[in-house]
mmCIF file of C-alpha atoms in Angstrom:
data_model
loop_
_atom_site.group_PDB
_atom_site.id
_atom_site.type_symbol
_atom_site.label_atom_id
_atom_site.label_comp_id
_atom_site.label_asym_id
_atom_site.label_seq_id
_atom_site.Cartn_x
_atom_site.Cartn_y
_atom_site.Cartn_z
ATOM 1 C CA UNK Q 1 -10.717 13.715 24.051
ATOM 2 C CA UNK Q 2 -11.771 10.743 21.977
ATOM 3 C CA UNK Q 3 -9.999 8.030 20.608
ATOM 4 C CA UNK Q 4 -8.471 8.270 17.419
ATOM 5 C CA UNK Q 5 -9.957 5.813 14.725
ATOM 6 C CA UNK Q 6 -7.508 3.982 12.155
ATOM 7 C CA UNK Q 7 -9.162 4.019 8.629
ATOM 8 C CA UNK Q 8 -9.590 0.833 7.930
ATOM 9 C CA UNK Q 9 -9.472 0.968 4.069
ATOM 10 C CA UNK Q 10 -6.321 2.490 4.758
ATOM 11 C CA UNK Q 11 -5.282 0.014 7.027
ATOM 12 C CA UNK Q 12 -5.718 -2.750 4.447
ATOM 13 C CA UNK Q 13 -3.431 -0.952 1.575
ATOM 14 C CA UNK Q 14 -0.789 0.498 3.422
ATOM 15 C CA UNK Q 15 2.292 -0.550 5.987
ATOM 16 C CA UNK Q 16 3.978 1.446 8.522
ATOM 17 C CA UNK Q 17 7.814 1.856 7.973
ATOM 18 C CA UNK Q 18 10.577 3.052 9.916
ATOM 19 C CA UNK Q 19 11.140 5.076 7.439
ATOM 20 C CA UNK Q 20 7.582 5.835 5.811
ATOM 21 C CA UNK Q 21 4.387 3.960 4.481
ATOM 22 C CA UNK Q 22 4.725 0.833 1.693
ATOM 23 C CA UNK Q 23 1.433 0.054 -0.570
ATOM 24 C CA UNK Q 24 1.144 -2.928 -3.110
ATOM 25 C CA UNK Q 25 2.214 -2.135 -6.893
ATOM 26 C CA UNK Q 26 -0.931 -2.136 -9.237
ATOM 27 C CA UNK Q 27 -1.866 -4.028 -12.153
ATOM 28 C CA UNK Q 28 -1.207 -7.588 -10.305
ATOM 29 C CA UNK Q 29 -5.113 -8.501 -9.368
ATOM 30 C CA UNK Q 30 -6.736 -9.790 -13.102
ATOM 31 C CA UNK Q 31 -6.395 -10.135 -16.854
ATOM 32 C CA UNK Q 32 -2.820 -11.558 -16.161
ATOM 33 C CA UNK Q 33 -2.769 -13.745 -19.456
ATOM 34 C CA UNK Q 34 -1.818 -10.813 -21.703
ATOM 35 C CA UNK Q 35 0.691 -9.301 -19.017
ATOM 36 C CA UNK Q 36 4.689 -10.276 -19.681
ATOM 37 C CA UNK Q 37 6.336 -12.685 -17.292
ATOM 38 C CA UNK Q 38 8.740 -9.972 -16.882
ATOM 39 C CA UNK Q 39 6.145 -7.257 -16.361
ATOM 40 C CA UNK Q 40 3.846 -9.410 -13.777
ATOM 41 C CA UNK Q 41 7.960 -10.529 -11.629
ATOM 42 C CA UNK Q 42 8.281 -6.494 -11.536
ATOM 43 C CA UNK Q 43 5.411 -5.820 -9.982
ATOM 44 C CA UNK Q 44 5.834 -8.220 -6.809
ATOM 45 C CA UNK Q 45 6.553 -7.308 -3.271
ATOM 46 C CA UNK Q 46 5.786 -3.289 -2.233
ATOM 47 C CA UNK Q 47 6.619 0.480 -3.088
ATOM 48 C CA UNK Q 48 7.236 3.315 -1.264
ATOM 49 C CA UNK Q 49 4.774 6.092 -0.923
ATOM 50 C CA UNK Q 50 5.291 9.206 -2.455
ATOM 51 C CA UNK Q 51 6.247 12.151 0.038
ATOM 52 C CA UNK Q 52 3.221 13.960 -0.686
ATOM 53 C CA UNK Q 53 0.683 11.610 0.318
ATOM 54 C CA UNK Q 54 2.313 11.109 3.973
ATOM 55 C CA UNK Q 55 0.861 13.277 5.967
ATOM 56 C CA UNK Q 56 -2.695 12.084 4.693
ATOM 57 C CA UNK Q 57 -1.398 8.571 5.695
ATOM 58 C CA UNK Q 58 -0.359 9.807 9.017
ATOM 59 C CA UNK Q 59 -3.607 10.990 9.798
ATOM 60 C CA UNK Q 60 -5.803 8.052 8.374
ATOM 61 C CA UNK Q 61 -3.278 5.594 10.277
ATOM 62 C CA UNK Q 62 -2.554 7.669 13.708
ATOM 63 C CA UNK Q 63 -1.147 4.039 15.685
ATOM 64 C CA UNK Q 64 -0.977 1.553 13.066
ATOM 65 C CA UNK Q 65 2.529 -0.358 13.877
ATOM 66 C CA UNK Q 66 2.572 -3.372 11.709
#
């Protein structure tokens, strides 16, 4: 059987858990002059992923550990 390949897109949005997968919030890349101080503080550091997109992540990331 062949090995299994990581998706690498994937790979670059998304970190293994011990409990699950984290991704980076959205809305934090550009046009940050009209965004609150508040609003652009909220969206630091990382999220959960929602239960239903798991088992895609699973599969796209078979032995990513980091």
């Amino acid at each position: 059987m062949p090995k299994l390949k990581t998706n690498r897109g994937a790979a670059k949005r998304f970190r293994r858990t011990a409990s699950g997968f984290k991704h980076r919030k959205t809305n934090r890349n550009h046009i940050l002059t009209k965004k609150g101080t508040k609003r652009k503080r909220q969206l630091r550091g990382f999220q959960d992923v929602a239960a239903a997109d798991v088992p895609g992540l699973r599969r796209m990331l078979p032995t990513k550990a980091r």
